[in-house]
């Protein structure tokens, strides 16, 4: 590696002196998550009580999913608090920006378990039908759906992180929002099942439970894939990688090795090896102002030294 003397005390690998890689709306998202958690706890109690009183599987299924959702919201809120409090902790080599992705993956597992529970109980109800008090369940299902839609609106992603070459944005808030969207889907199915039950189609209740389980399982799979991709450092922005490569080789240099991965919502790190006679500072300057880059490490090698060329990630 070519040593690059410099009088600039700023670390050569840091585009951000604070080395904090939290999302742009971290504090706001944390507050919103706690608020929605409180609302969902009240809704959960109402749905479960209503399901027990009316013996409606659709309402109980919605309540069970809401219970899992409350748990996931608490996990998301704790992840926000932990990441914020330890953002400057040197024990975390690349900051705490990925804590939210770990919470998102845990929430995907909770969603999947919830889907299995709803499917199991719904299948049991098909084999062993229970009498359901559909008329009493209808207003409770409607109330639960309204609350869920309001909460989903409160937790809607702002998209400010996505503008920085990160389409996933803050996956922690996205995961919580996805839970609510799934909850709304289950609520719509519950409403349809209860209404159909008032018309005499009692089998609609467990069938709605099965359909809701399938919907929740689909959301769980999508969320798990996105969170796992971040945790396993799969390249999150091929377009950004291509732009980094283009800028580093704009003077005829050969990019020998290039790695790009996500540090947190809207933050990416780059390690590049470039065969060039220019200094690392000169090459880093070419990346200045590139949205989404927060941590850059450049290594230079003599031209013609392409021993590792082709290692692009």
Tab-separated table of N, CA and C in Angstrom, residues 22-33 80 151-164 166-178 226 265-266:
chain	number	residue	atom	x	y	z
A	22	UNK	N	-26.676	6.896	11.896
A	22	UNK	CA	-28.102	6.709	12.152
A	22	UNK	C	-28.905	7.370	11.040
A	23	UNK	N	-30.166	6.970	10.920
A	23	UNK	CA	-31.025	7.534	9.891
A	23	UNK	C	-31.302	9.013	10.133
A	24	UNK	N	-31.641	9.716	9.082
A	24	UNK	CA	-31.886	11.154	9.181
A	24	UNK	C	-33.049	11.472	10.111
A	25	UNK	N	-34.016	10.568	10.218
A	25	UNK	CA	-35.197	10.807	11.053
A	25	UNK	C	-35.205	9.909	12.285
A	26	UNK	N	-34.026	9.565	12.782
A	26	UNK	CA	-33.936	8.582	13.862
A	26	UNK	C	-34.765	8.981	15.088
A	27	UNK	N	-34.555	10.164	15.605
A	27	UNK	CA	-35.271	10.580	16.811
A	27	UNK	C	-36.775	10.684	16.568
A	28	UNK	N	-37.140	11.224	15.423
A	28	UNK	CA	-38.568	11.353	15.106
A	28	UNK	C	-39.215	9.980	14.990
A	29	UNK	N	-38.543	9.049	14.348
A	29	UNK	CA	-39.083	7.700	14.214
A	29	UNK	C	-39.192	7.006	15.566
A	30	UNK	N	-38.231	7.261	16.449
A	30	UNK	CA	-38.297	6.669	17.787
A	30	UNK	C	-39.532	7.165	18.536
A	31	UNK	N	-39.794	8.460	18.480
A	31	UNK	CA	-40.967	9.012	19.165
A	31	UNK	C	-42.258	8.466	18.580
A	32	UNK	N	-42.311	8.386	17.242
A	32	UNK	CA	-43.526	7.868	16.602
A	32	UNK	C	-43.774	6.415	16.979
A	33	UNK	N	-42.705	5.640	17.094
A	33	UNK	CA	-42.855	4.220	17.419
A	33	UNK	C	-43.431	4.033	18.813
A	80	UNK	N	-34.204	1.686	18.507
A	80	UNK	CA	-33.927	3.105	18.280
A	80	UNK	C	-33.183	3.708	19.478
A	151	UNK	N	-52.664	4.219	12.803
A	151	UNK	CA	-51.292	3.937	13.241
A	151	UNK	C	-50.355	3.761	12.044
A	152	UNK	N	-50.857	3.104	10.996
A	152	UNK	CA	-50.036	2.929	9.797
A	152	UNK	C	-49.706	4.287	9.182
A	153	UNK	N	-50.652	5.203	9.228
A	153	UNK	CA	-50.409	6.550	8.710
A	153	UNK	C	-49.364	7.268	9.564
A	154	UNK	N	-49.433	7.089	10.882
A	154	UNK	CA	-48.480	7.740	11.778
A	154	UNK	C	-47.060	7.233	11.553
A	155	UNK	N	-46.920	5.954	11.164
A	155	UNK	CA	-45.599	5.361	11.001
A	155	UNK	C	-45.147	5.288	9.542
A	156	UNK	N	-45.826	5.994	8.671
A	156	UNK	CA	-45.445	5.923	7.259
A	156	UNK	C	-44.009	6.415	7.080
A	157	UNK	N	-43.188	5.699	6.293
A	157	UNK	CA	-41.805	6.141	6.045
A	157	UNK	C	-41.776	7.481	5.336
A	158	UNK	N	-40.810	8.314	5.695
A	158	UNK	CA	-40.726	9.654	5.098
A	158	UNK	C	-40.013	9.649	3.760
A	159	UNK	N	-39.125	8.663	3.541
A	159	UNK	CA	-38.414	8.587	2.272
A	159	UNK	C	-37.180	9.452	2.200
A	160	UNK	N	-36.825	10.167	3.299
A	160	UNK	CA	-35.656	11.051	3.245
A	160	UNK	C	-34.352	10.270	3.106
A	161	UNK	N	-34.301	9.064	3.681
A	161	UNK	CA	-33.093	8.250	3.549
A	161	UNK	C	-32.978	7.639	2.161
A	162	UNK	N	-34.134	7.296	1.571
A	162	UNK	CA	-34.120	6.654	0.266
A	162	UNK	C	-33.515	7.557	-0.798
A	163	UNK	N	-33.557	8.860	-0.548
A	163	UNK	CA	-33.008	9.801	-1.522
A	163	UNK	C	-31.498	9.679	-1.623
A	164	UNK	N	-30.889	8.958	-0.690
A	164	UNK	CA	-29.433	8.831	-0.687
A	164	UNK	C	-29.035	7.418	-1.096
A	166	UNK	N	-30.557	4.658	-1.043
A	166	UNK	CA	-30.931	3.591	-0.116
A	166	UNK	C	-32.439	3.377	-0.201
A	167	UNK	N	-32.891	2.557	-1.151
A	167	UNK	CA	-34.335	2.378	-1.330
A	167	UNK	C	-35.020	1.776	-0.123
A	168	UNK	N	-34.295	1.029	0.722
A	168	UNK	CA	-34.901	0.459	1.916
A	168	UNK	C	-35.094	1.501	3.017
A	169	UNK	N	-34.321	2.583	2.966
A	169	UNK	CA	-34.440	3.607	3.990
A	169	UNK	C	-34.201	3.044	5.372
A	170	UNK	N	-34.951	3.553	6.338
A	170	UNK	CA	-34.857	3.087	7.722
A	170	UNK	C	-35.705	1.818	7.847
A	171	UNK	N	-35.050	0.665	7.785
A	171	UNK	CA	-35.781	-0.601	7.777
A	171	UNK	C	-36.493	-0.853	9.097
A	172	UNK	N	-36.038	-0.248	10.171
A	172	UNK	CA	-36.711	-0.426	11.459
A	172	UNK	C	-38.114	0.170	11.413
A	173	UNK	N	-38.238	1.406	10.935
A	173	UNK	CA	-39.568	2.023	10.834
A	173	UNK	C	-40.370	1.360	9.726
A	174	UNK	N	-39.684	0.928	8.662
A	174	UNK	CA	-40.381	0.225	7.585
A	174	UNK	C	-40.978	-1.092	8.077
A	175	UNK	N	-40.224	-1.794	8.950
A	175	UNK	CA	-40.713	-3.060	9.491
A	175	UNK	C	-41.945	-2.830	10.351
A	176	UNK	N	-41.896	-1.803	11.194
A	176	UNK	CA	-43.057	-1.490	12.032
A	176	UNK	C	-44.254	-1.106	11.168
A	177	UNK	N	-43.991	-0.330	10.124
A	177	UNK	CA	-45.078	0.063	9.211
A	177	UNK	C	-45.646	-1.151	8.490
A	178	UNK	N	-44.764	-2.076	8.099
A	178	UNK	CA	-45.216	-3.274	7.406
A	178	UNK	C	-46.091	-4.128	8.312
A	226	UNK	N	-35.154	-8.573	3.220
A	226	UNK	CA	-34.548	-7.241	3.196
A	226	UNK	C	-33.598	-7.043	4.379
A	265	UNK	N	-29.275	3.483	7.786
A	265	UNK	CA	-30.203	4.108	6.834
A	265	UNK	C	-29.591	5.306	6.124
A	266	UNK	N	-29.435	5.204	4.820
A	266	UNK	CA	-28.876	6.304	4.042
A	266	UNK	C	-27.373	6.452	4.120
